[in-house]
Amino acid sequence: MAHNMKKPRTLAQKNELWAYAFLCVPIIFYVVVRFYPTLYAFYLSFTDWDIVSRDMDFIGLENYFRLMGDSVFVKTLGNTIRYVVFGLPISMFLGFLLAYHINYLNRGADLYKTIYFMPYITSMVAAAWVWRWLFQPPPVGVFNNILTALNLPSQPFLRSTTQAPFAVLVTTVWADLGFQMIIFLAGLKGISEQYYEAARIDGASNMQQLQKITLPLLKPTIVFLVITGTIRYLRIFTQVMNMSTQGDGGPLNSTKPLVLYIYDTAFRSFEMGYSATMTVALFCIILIVTLIQMRITRSEDT
Amino acid sequence: MDELIKEFEAENPGIKVSQQTFPYENYNTKVASSVPTGTGPNVINLFYGWLPMYMDAGYLQPLPDSVFSPEKVEAEFFPLVSAAKFEGKYYAIPTAVRSLALFWNKDLFREAGLDPEKPPKTMEEAIEMALKLTKKDKNGNYIQEGWGLQLNGQIYHWIRETLVRQFGGTPYSADGRTVTYNNQAGYDAFTYATNLQLKSQVGMPMFMTDDVTAFKAGALAMNIDGSFRLGTLDAVKELDYGVTDIPTLNGISSNFASFWANGITSTTTGKKLEASVKFLEFLTREDVMARWLKDIGELPAKKELASRREFAEDPQYGPFIRGLADAHATMFVDEAGQRQVWLDAWDQVVLNGMSIKNAVDGAAKAEQAMLDKYYKNK
């Protein structure tokens, strides 16, 4: 009876094993550099760790109570939401506009794509410093020099609590546009030409084609851009850090996003515990927003 | 520094020093992330305003009494170094100190018909001159500033430690635990400073990105800045400038001084500790300090050395060294946070039109909260 009971594995089984083996690598990577730090942040949010010392006191919900009474947190959260609410629709709209028109081009499309995509691959730090310089008061700032040349009054831009957030947004939208455009272009290319031919035979105008064919069929693209864009705009950091004097998100916290406040708390005030509490809050916000967006798109599909 | 390290290594065979420098903004981040993991340095050089934060974190160890006893330090060094003393022990020792003085551009003085060799001695003279030295275009934009108002540079130190005292107040109580500028002296000082932008209109923050750029470009006539700026400005060949004592006001002179200090991290023990102490001893030797001044422009932290005639009467270093006599080192507990409070107060007045009283009271309240939090368990 001592026959070899092992059946030789089929090719399909072998392939499956290899697939598992390869998939393990990213899973280990995710667990080590993504999940573990995230869970650790949850733990940190219940401590008063100051980053340098070894002792971490468990202080329960104290950080969370402090968060609720923290006016800077409320202010920076408001700023962050404003960046999402104003920045994302504008950059998506402009990105679509560009993609829609570039899609019609027979010649030179690549040149336009390159030009508009360039800002997206430019280092945000470098871009932010160039924009910061453009927004300077006279006689240095280019925008103000143009205003002066046109005999218009100079503007404070980054020195004003009302104008500075928009100066930051302009920079962000400018840098983000290329990404939206490229994804929209991919989406547009994916729509079969047959639909348009049929529509034209039926005498549909360009506007009707846009409304009845293009936009509905672009829905997966739009959903993707809204979700990834929301997350990206919720995490605005680099441009504000580099465009405000000494990276403080000023004047008077008017441009400071939540992520910058988190960074300041952790690495300027060394309050790692409290900073972790805010990252947990941000995590929850992003999670909720994403779930809502996915819910909406799913319910419309059915 | 590299040269000094070589010298030290030659004098002390068997000790090897490796140095790492970081940009100012990233310094704390870098140190904070490297030391807890045990990969950090043995000797760290840090701004004195960060000391309380590092102390709180249990990050430094007291310097050994055998080499740096408080009595010895206090006898030899300028009194301002006591900002590095905690519970009777020194935790860091400076090689050099810094103070403020008035830089003025002689070419711009000539151009405005002023005597280039006669800088202002009092604030009244300074404002009078600044008005002549300020140029604006037809739309009212500054082309040239008479008086630098780069708040996040040295100007907030000037308001805090010079102007407040010139109006008869003190910014903090003697033990540094209580804010005391939220009174008439503080309001007067802050009114005086903000009026330079609002009423006299002789300058503004962020003119030409910052005061150093503006001064180098010859678009800023007078600026209060630190001794460490001499090197930067000397490198600009076409700049003809002078340095003089900070102008007095109401007959009172006052200055702000600060220092970068060297401390030994708490994880350093045994042979490494011995070597670290030796290195600090070397860095604070008189001949080494004298070289800091000549090569880098940092003022000696030892009284006797600084008061040598060759230094005290030097046309460039003289004003800074004389300034040390009535200089105060603010006892920061959170340097960046306490600076932000003042910048915000300025913006509240200048941008939002808040009353001086509300702005100063608000700043005092915010800063007091920081002090209270730090001293709560002390």
XYZ file of C-alpha atoms in Angstrom:
680
model
C 0.000 0.000 0.000
C 2.963 2.226 0.346
C 2.434 3.745 -2.986
C 3.220 7.313 -3.591
C -0.148 8.919 -2.949
C 0.970 12.379 -4.058
C -0.622 13.312 -7.308
C 1.497 15.479 -9.548
C 0.257 19.054 -9.474
C -1.509 20.273 -12.536
C -0.121 23.209 -14.410
C -3.039 25.341 -13.261
C -2.277 24.581 -9.629
C 1.356 25.444 -10.131
C 0.459 28.729 -11.691
C -1.844 29.479 -8.813
C 0.915 28.822 -6.298
C 3.253 31.129 -8.144
C 0.588 33.803 -8.208
C 0.200 33.528 -4.428
C 3.938 33.708 -3.980
C 4.170 36.910 -5.979
C 1.176 38.471 -4.281
C 2.783 37.886 -0.905
C 5.488 40.410 -1.594
C 3.201 43.445 -1.872
C 1.150 42.186 1.054
C 4.212 42.031 3.290
C 5.216 45.439 2.018
C 1.777 46.858 2.747
C 1.632 45.361 6.199
C 5.059 46.688 7.167
C 4.964 50.182 5.692
C 1.224 50.881 5.566
C -0.931 48.927 7.974
C 1.482 48.697 10.863
C 2.235 52.455 11.004
C -1.472 53.218 10.625
C -2.397 50.990 13.546
C 0.526 52.384 15.512
C -0.790 55.889 14.898
C -4.099 54.815 16.441
C -2.209 53.642 19.493
C -0.095 56.798 19.651
C -3.209 58.944 19.644
C -3.972 57.673 23.154
C -0.548 58.636 24.502
C 1.343 61.819 25.237
C 4.514 60.683 23.503
C 6.874 63.575 22.749
C 8.940 61.746 20.098
C 12.290 61.827 21.926
C 11.688 60.181 25.257
C 11.155 56.478 25.670
C 8.244 56.648 28.067
C 4.829 56.865 26.534
C 2.042 57.554 28.983
C -1.362 56.219 28.129
C -3.725 59.133 28.591
C -6.925 57.709 27.152
C -9.133 60.104 25.261
C -7.451 63.272 26.530
C -6.036 64.108 23.092
C -9.458 63.698 21.524
C -11.076 66.059 24.022
C -8.305 68.564 23.356
C -8.940 68.219 19.630
C -12.564 69.255 20.026
C -11.604 72.474 21.744
C -8.692 73.312 19.471
C -9.546 76.369 17.391
C -6.513 75.889 15.134
C -7.672 72.376 14.321
C -11.108 73.695 13.368
C -9.546 76.451 11.299
C -7.171 74.141 9.438
C -9.930 71.605 8.874
C -12.029 74.390 7.364
C -9.152 75.440 5.138
C -8.660 71.860 3.994
C -12.333 71.434 3.125
C -12.219 74.712 1.234
C -9.284 73.443 -0.819
C -11.295 70.345 -1.758
C -14.547 72.159 -2.451
C -13.032 74.905 -4.597
C -9.884 73.318 -5.948
C -11.071 69.936 -7.099
C -14.101 70.979 -9.220
C -12.118 73.751 -10.871
C -9.180 71.539 -11.764
C -11.487 68.781 -12.971
C -13.509 71.155 -15.093
C -10.416 72.693 -16.644
C -8.807 69.289 -17.071
C -11.890 68.039 -18.919
C -12.013 71.146 -21.067
C -8.417 70.608 -22.132
C -8.849 66.896 -22.756
C -12.075 67.469 -24.714
C -10.378 69.876 -27.078
C -7.072 68.062 -27.366
C -9.066 64.976 -28.316
C -10.199 66.787 -31.469
C -6.674 67.579 -32.563
C -5.111 65.577 -35.327
C -1.739 67.230 -35.207
C 0.192 68.640 -32.275
C -1.856 66.824 -29.629
C 1.263 65.378 -28.069
C 2.810 68.810 -27.759
C -0.240 70.133 -25.892
C -0.379 67.058 -23.698
C 3.282 67.502 -22.808
C 2.859 71.174 -22.014
C -0.137 70.650 -19.753
C 1.245 67.536 -18.107
C 4.586 69.118 -17.311
C 3.452 70.888 -14.114
C 2.165 67.599 -12.700
C 5.581 65.967 -12.918
C 7.431 69.073 -11.748
C 8.568 68.971 -8.143
C 5.892 70.730 -6.077
C 8.561 72.362 -3.946
C 10.199 73.997 -6.940
C 6.845 75.001 -8.417
C 5.685 76.480 -5.116
C 8.791 78.640 -4.828
C 8.361 79.946 -8.346
C 4.709 80.826 -7.643
C 5.683 82.355 -4.342
C 8.048 84.595 -6.208
C 5.375 85.482 -8.810
C 3.047 86.580 -5.992
C 5.618 88.805 -4.248
C 4.883 92.470 -3.606
C 6.441 94.995 -5.981
C 9.125 95.468 -7.159
C 9.915 91.740 -7.168
C 6.621 90.001 -7.898
C 5.759 89.458 -11.547
C 1.959 89.624 -11.107
C 2.217 92.868 -9.200
C 4.556 94.289 -11.800
C 1.976 93.500 -14.455
C -0.734 95.174 -12.371
C 1.489 98.201 -11.881
C 2.206 98.379 -15.602
C -1.545 98.384 -16.219
C -1.920 101.155 -13.656
C -3.878 98.901 -11.339
C -3.291 98.855 -7.603
C -0.852 96.206 -6.376
C -2.253 93.285 -4.430
C -0.897 91.761 -1.221
C -1.573 88.160 -2.429
C 0.341 85.942 -0.003
C 0.358 88.689 2.618
C -3.437 88.807 2.796
C -5.623 86.450 4.773
C -8.277 86.504 2.063
C -6.105 86.314 -1.048
C -3.446 83.873 0.146
C -5.716 80.778 0.148
C -6.602 81.483 -3.464
C -2.973 82.020 -4.387
C -2.288 78.569 -2.984
C -5.276 77.148 -4.868
C -4.167 78.622 -8.178
C -0.809 76.940 -7.761
C -2.428 73.654 -6.821
C -4.915 73.660 -9.678
C -2.154 74.565 -12.099
C -0.084 71.617 -10.936
C -3.022 69.226 -10.827
C -4.525 70.050 -14.202
C -2.244 67.803 -16.237
C -3.218 64.730 -14.285
C -6.953 65.338 -14.713
C -6.420 66.006 -18.398
C -4.474 62.806 -19.061
C -7.024 60.623 -17.285
C -9.920 62.339 -19.053
C -8.139 61.846 -22.370
C -7.746 58.154 -21.667
C -11.445 58.017 -20.829
C -12.397 59.842 -24.016
C -10.267 57.547 -26.128
C -12.068 54.602 -24.599
C -15.443 55.711 -25.966
C -16.180 53.940 -29.209
C -16.372 56.142 -32.282
C -19.471 54.213 -33.370
C -21.678 55.990 -30.832
C -20.750 59.366 -32.257
C -21.238 58.201 -35.826
C -24.699 56.944 -34.966
C -25.483 60.188 -33.164
C -24.331 62.307 -36.076
C -26.512 60.284 -38.451
C -29.426 61.040 -36.129
C -28.475 64.714 -36.361
C -27.328 65.242 -32.762
C -25.462 68.459 -32.124
C -22.039 68.572 -30.454
C -23.654 69.635 -27.208
C -26.135 66.796 -27.351
C -23.336 64.341 -28.050
C -21.482 65.673 -25.035
C -24.515 65.407 -22.791
C -25.899 62.095 -23.968
C -22.794 60.146 -24.896
C -19.540 61.572 -23.635
C -20.394 62.498 -20.061
C -22.425 59.384 -19.199
C -19.754 57.111 -20.601
C -17.049 59.034 -18.752
C -18.689 58.291 -15.438
C -16.128 55.710 -14.263
C -13.377 58.194 -15.108
C -15.133 60.978 -13.237
C -15.716 58.781 -10.201
C -12.061 57.791 -10.175
C -10.935 61.407 -10.451
C -13.307 62.628 -7.760
C -12.197 60.027 -5.256
C -8.460 60.253 -5.880
C -8.707 64.028 -6.227
C -10.558 64.416 -2.927
C -7.860 62.440 -1.163
C -5.136 64.452 -2.891
C -6.706 67.800 -2.011
C -7.357 66.711 1.565
C -3.635 66.117 1.875
C -2.409 69.455 0.479
C 0.837 70.273 2.231
C 3.929 70.967 0.149
C 2.697 74.083 -1.616
C 1.508 75.768 1.579
C 4.656 74.813 3.438
C 6.752 76.428 0.736
C 4.593 79.403 -0.142
C 4.100 80.806 3.341
C 6.814 82.553 5.278
C 8.788 79.907 7.149
C 6.209 77.310 6.269
C 3.750 78.420 8.913
C 0.638 78.380 6.751
C 0.039 82.053 7.382
C -0.836 84.812 7.458
C -2.815 84.025 10.601
C -3.242 80.364 9.661
C -5.379 81.378 6.696
C -3.689 78.936 4.336
C -2.718 76.220 6.799
C -4.140 72.833 5.856
C -4.720 70.086 8.359
C -1.682 68.104 7.242
C 0.619 71.042 7.880
C -0.828 71.460 11.361
C -0.199 67.758 11.962
C 3.382 68.160 10.788
C 3.935 71.231 12.958
C 2.543 69.498 16.008
C 4.740 66.464 15.486
C 8.005 67.966 14.367
C 8.012 71.526 15.647
C 6.255 71.079 18.966
C 7.249 67.413 19.363
C 3.719 66.427 20.408
C 3.618 63.101 18.639
C 0.613 61.819 20.549
C -1.612 64.766 19.777
C -0.388 64.810 16.220
C -1.350 61.145 15.846
C -4.819 62.023 17.116
C -5.220 64.452 14.246
C -3.998 61.904 11.720
C -6.664 59.532 13.015
C -9.241 62.285 12.536
C -8.015 62.893 9.003
C -8.040 59.155 8.310
C -11.682 58.966 9.394
C -12.624 61.954 7.250
C -10.994 60.465 4.162
C -12.575 57.093 4.867
C -16.055 58.571 5.283
C -15.783 60.750 2.189
C -14.572 57.830 0.110
C -17.301 55.515 1.384
C -19.992 58.106 0.639
C -18.648 58.664 -2.854
C -18.491 54.932 -3.553
C -21.993 54.478 -2.170
C -23.418 57.192 -4.400
C -21.832 55.764 -7.511
C -22.936 52.246 -6.678
C -26.555 53.178 -6.023
C -26.721 54.958 -9.347
C -25.396 51.942 -11.160
C -28.174 49.672 -9.997
C 34.317 73.734 11.946
C 36.031 71.191 9.719
C 39.380 72.831 10.388
C 38.783 72.810 14.112
C 37.862 69.149 14.054
C 41.116 68.326 12.317
C 43.038 70.257 14.910
C 41.196 68.588 17.759
C 41.813 65.153 16.327
C 45.511 65.929 16.000
C 45.643 67.022 19.647
C 43.692 64.001 20.830
C 44.809 60.925 19.002
C 42.292 58.140 19.271
C 39.239 60.409 19.121
C 37.436 60.720 15.851
C 34.836 63.394 15.289
C 32.357 63.170 12.470
C 30.167 66.107 11.772
C 26.756 66.442 10.174
C 24.924 69.635 9.435
C 21.270 70.193 8.588
C 19.305 73.190 7.424
C 17.835 75.213 10.278
C 14.214 74.351 9.467
C 14.851 70.601 9.486
C 17.172 70.493 12.431
C 14.717 69.460 15.106
C 13.043 66.937 12.851
C 16.335 65.327 12.031
C 17.613 65.175 15.568
C 14.292 64.022 16.945
C 14.108 61.173 14.514
C 17.710 60.009 14.897
C 18.355 60.098 18.619
C 15.543 57.875 19.942
C 16.720 55.177 17.562
C 20.231 55.351 19.004
C 21.804 56.533 15.775
C 22.015 60.126 16.916
C 25.067 62.197 17.741
C 26.982 62.406 21.025
C 27.461 66.149 20.893
C 24.714 68.314 19.494
C 24.810 71.949 18.600
C 21.468 73.608 19.166
C 19.826 77.007 19.425
C 19.422 77.964 23.072
C 15.704 78.538 22.527
C 15.267 74.833 21.845
C 16.979 73.755 25.059
C 13.834 73.534 27.229
C 12.188 71.327 24.634
C 15.209 69.029 24.532
C 15.431 69.065 28.320
C 11.798 68.093 28.590
C 12.386 65.177 26.321
C 15.186 63.967 28.578
C 17.525 64.300 25.722
C 20.551 65.993 27.263
C 22.743 65.182 30.226
C 24.241 67.758 32.571
C 27.804 68.779 31.788
C 30.284 67.378 34.329
C 31.009 69.687 37.257
C 34.703 68.892 37.031
C 35.014 70.797 33.778
C 31.970 73.075 33.590
C 30.939 73.904 37.135
C 28.261 76.611 37.342
C 30.631 78.877 39.288
C 33.281 78.626 36.625
C 30.852 79.115 33.759
C 29.274 82.141 35.410
C 32.632 83.709 36.144
C 33.916 83.324 32.615
C 30.909 83.621 30.331
C 28.401 86.382 29.651
C 25.420 86.144 32.013
C 23.050 85.358 29.183
C 24.381 81.794 29.038
C 22.400 81.075 32.190
C 19.559 80.302 29.791
C 21.292 76.932 29.484
C 21.119 76.304 33.240
C 18.396 74.031 34.543
C 17.963 73.095 38.201
C 21.418 74.344 39.081
C 23.301 72.557 36.338
C 24.498 73.560 32.902
C 23.256 71.332 30.127
C 24.956 73.099 27.256
C 27.761 75.533 26.696
C 28.116 78.066 23.908
C 31.223 78.704 21.893
C 29.841 81.942 20.547
C 27.053 84.394 21.203
C 25.139 86.736 18.962
C 23.604 90.120 19.457
C 21.895 92.720 17.328
C 23.072 95.966 15.782
C 21.952 98.404 13.131
C 23.257 97.871 9.606
C 23.120 100.870 7.321
C 23.806 101.279 3.623
C 26.236 104.162 3.086
C 25.498 104.549 -0.619
C 21.804 105.075 0.031
C 22.658 107.621 2.731
C 24.783 109.551 0.219
C 22.039 109.386 -2.379
C 19.485 110.781 0.091
C 21.826 113.625 1.022
C 22.636 112.217 4.443
C 26.105 111.897 5.916
C 27.109 108.275 5.223
C 29.309 108.213 8.303
C 26.599 109.370 10.677
C 24.081 106.636 11.374
C 21.214 107.438 13.742
C 21.868 107.263 17.468
C 18.268 107.551 18.626
C 15.014 106.208 17.218
C 13.805 109.773 16.545
C 16.786 110.346 14.268
C 16.311 106.906 12.736
C 12.703 107.553 11.726
C 13.565 110.997 10.381
C 16.285 109.446 8.235
C 14.164 106.459 7.267
C 11.534 108.806 5.840
C 14.169 110.355 3.583
C 15.471 106.949 2.621
C 12.115 105.441 1.641
C 11.122 105.520 -2.001
C 7.770 104.602 -3.482
C 6.425 104.485 -7.012
C 3.401 106.485 -8.099
C 1.069 103.709 -6.979
C 2.486 103.764 -3.503
C 4.532 100.580 -3.807
C 7.846 100.486 -2.019
C 10.874 100.660 -4.301
C 13.256 101.240 -1.433
C 12.744 100.756 2.283
C 14.150 103.069 4.895
C 13.734 100.670 7.798
C 13.636 96.866 7.615
C 10.562 95.270 9.131
C 11.196 91.606 8.461
C 9.348 90.406 11.503
C 10.328 86.769 11.349
C 13.992 87.720 11.089
C 15.367 89.668 14.017
C 12.700 92.329 14.229
C 10.422 90.480 16.624
C 13.395 90.078 18.966
C 13.986 93.798 18.677
C 10.378 94.615 19.550
C 10.341 92.151 22.439
C 13.683 92.754 24.098
C 14.521 96.283 22.969
C 11.376 98.331 22.372
C 9.381 96.943 25.302
C 12.236 97.854 27.645
C 12.691 101.248 26.006
C 9.085 101.985 26.879
C 9.812 101.102 30.488
C 8.539 97.549 30.569
C 9.958 94.086 30.693
C 8.706 91.359 28.396
C 8.783 88.635 31.049
C 9.157 88.230 34.782
C 12.690 87.618 36.049
C 12.176 83.847 36.247
C 10.792 83.845 32.719
C 7.572 82.158 33.779
C 5.166 85.049 33.414
C 4.419 87.257 30.433
C 4.627 90.888 31.486
C 4.318 92.822 28.253
C 0.536 93.022 28.285
C 0.537 96.470 29.837
C 1.073 100.065 28.754
C 4.779 99.524 27.959
C 3.925 96.583 25.733
C 1.090 98.434 23.993
C 3.358 101.445 23.427
C 6.149 99.299 22.027
C 3.814 97.459 19.687
C 2.115 100.671 18.589
C 5.512 102.182 17.904
C 6.641 99.193 15.827
C 3.455 98.746 13.791
C 3.314 102.483 13.128
C 6.593 102.186 11.247
C 4.577 100.308 8.649
C 1.152 101.898 9.102
C 1.872 105.581 9.826
C 5.449 106.486 8.929
C 5.399 103.901 6.146
C 9.125 103.307 6.061
C 8.983 99.534 5.564
C 6.957 96.345 5.471
C 7.527 92.631 6.071
C 8.507 90.500 3.083
C 9.728 93.431 1.024
C 11.782 91.873 -1.805
C 11.092 88.464 -0.219
C 13.142 89.276 2.883
C 15.314 91.882 4.517
C 18.641 90.224 3.714
C 17.855 90.067 0.009
C 16.655 93.660 0.072
C 19.735 94.869 1.918
C 22.060 92.987 -0.387
C 20.255 94.437 -3.393
C 20.694 97.953 -2.030
C 16.959 98.485 -1.625
C 16.941 98.627 2.166
C 18.714 101.461 3.934
C 18.678 100.476 7.608
C 18.134 97.111 9.161
C 18.505 95.542 12.572
C 20.211 92.221 12.234
C 22.616 89.884 13.962
C 26.389 89.561 13.988
C 26.120 86.387 11.923
C 25.009 88.483 8.946
C 28.378 90.189 8.531
C 29.791 87.290 6.535
C 26.845 87.244 4.127
C 27.021 90.974 3.535
C 30.794 91.128 3.226
C 30.522 88.676 0.366
C 28.632 91.316 -1.640
C 31.487 93.358 -3.061
C 29.535 96.404 -4.244
C 27.815 96.907 -0.895
C 29.148 99.803 1.180
C 27.643 99.429 4.613
C 28.356 100.133 8.230
C 27.314 98.686 11.570
C 26.370 100.688 14.622
C 24.701 100.313 18.011
C 20.927 99.811 18.117
C 19.331 103.269 18.378
C 18.190 104.306 21.824
C 14.671 105.405 22.639
C 13.677 107.460 25.662
C 17.386 107.379 26.536
C 17.341 103.637 27.059
C 19.458 101.131 25.197
C 18.729 97.446 25.144
C 19.718 94.494 23.024
C 18.781 90.899 22.348
C 21.381 88.182 22.487
C 21.196 84.544 21.660
C 23.533 81.657 21.256
C 23.957 78.246 19.804
C 25.214 75.851 22.407
C 26.772 72.429 22.475
C 25.320 69.744 24.694
C 25.915 66.055 25.233
C 23.075 63.658 24.498
C 21.780 61.517 27.334
C 22.610 58.259 25.577
C 26.347 59.058 25.545
C 28.375 57.069 28.092
C 31.852 55.718 28.799
C 34.662 56.513 26.410
C 32.390 58.444 24.115
C 31.332 60.649 26.997
C 34.938 61.341 27.916
C 35.729 62.238 24.337
C 32.634 64.443 24.080
C 33.624 66.398 27.188
C 37.096 66.882 25.777
C 35.628 68.138 22.545
C 33.433 70.678 24.356
C 36.413 71.807 26.389
C 38.310 72.334 23.179
C 35.478 74.271 21.539
C 35.205 76.680 24.460
C 38.921 77.422 24.663
C 39.810 81.072 24.232
C 42.000 80.643 21.173
C 39.251 78.646 19.452
C 36.645 81.292 20.305
C 38.859 84.011 18.933
C 38.947 82.122 15.670
C 35.169 81.843 15.542
C 35.047 85.597 15.565
C 37.703 86.101 12.916
C 36.604 83.355 10.570
C 32.841 83.236 10.997
C 31.875 86.428 12.777
C 30.411 84.794 15.874
C 31.096 86.732 19.071
C 33.112 85.109 21.847
C 30.963 83.855 24.704
C 33.636 84.616 27.307
C 33.572 88.081 28.819
C 37.253 88.634 29.109
C 37.980 87.662 25.565
C 35.179 89.798 24.152
C 36.228 92.866 26.060
C 39.711 92.833 24.596
C 40.227 96.125 22.927
C 40.899 94.662 19.475
C 37.386 93.189 19.500
C 35.382 95.773 21.445
C 36.604 98.624 19.267
C 36.433 96.795 16.001
C 34.285 98.810 13.588
C 32.346 95.704 12.593
C 32.163 93.641 15.776
C 32.332 96.502 18.223
C 28.630 97.384 18.185
C 27.639 93.778 18.759
C 30.126 93.267 21.567
C 29.097 96.544 23.243
C 25.497 95.419 22.820
C 26.166 92.314 24.888
C 26.467 94.499 27.977
C 22.729 95.273 28.039
C 21.538 92.249 26.124
C 18.760 89.908 27.182
C 18.291 86.354 26.016
C 14.587 85.570 25.988
C 13.910 82.445 28.014
C 12.038 80.531 25.358
C 10.214 77.340 26.094
C 9.038 76.898 22.514
C 10.979 79.234 20.291
C 8.995 78.665 17.096
C 5.661 78.848 18.894
C 6.541 81.998 20.806
C 7.717 83.656 17.606
C 4.495 82.748 15.823
C 2.466 84.438 18.542
C 4.208 87.755 17.825
C 3.932 87.385 14.060
C 0.219 86.697 14.435
C -0.237 89.729 16.669
C 1.437 91.899 14.034
C -0.761 90.476 11.277
C -3.869 90.978 13.409
C -3.050 94.674 13.702
C -1.709 95.313 10.205
C -3.945 93.034 8.140
C -7.082 92.735 10.230
C -7.080 96.146 11.861
C -7.341 94.715 15.357
C -6.672 97.152 18.170
C -3.196 97.112 19.662
C -4.557 96.244 23.053
C -6.481 93.208 21.826
C -3.597 91.989 19.691
C -1.011 92.308 22.466
C -3.349 90.841 25.088
C -4.110 87.955 22.757
C -0.426 87.308 22.189
C 0.274 87.467 25.904
C -2.502 85.007 26.625
C -1.310 82.552 23.998
C 2.298 82.820 25.126
C 1.404 82.500 28.788
C -0.392 79.265 27.957
C 2.814 77.930 26.407
C 4.860 78.956 29.448
C 2.317 77.450 31.843
C 2.298 74.198 29.991
C 6.076 73.972 30.136
C 6.490 75.003 33.765
C 3.472 73.021 34.994
C 5.583 70.199 36.405
C 8.720 72.126 37.223
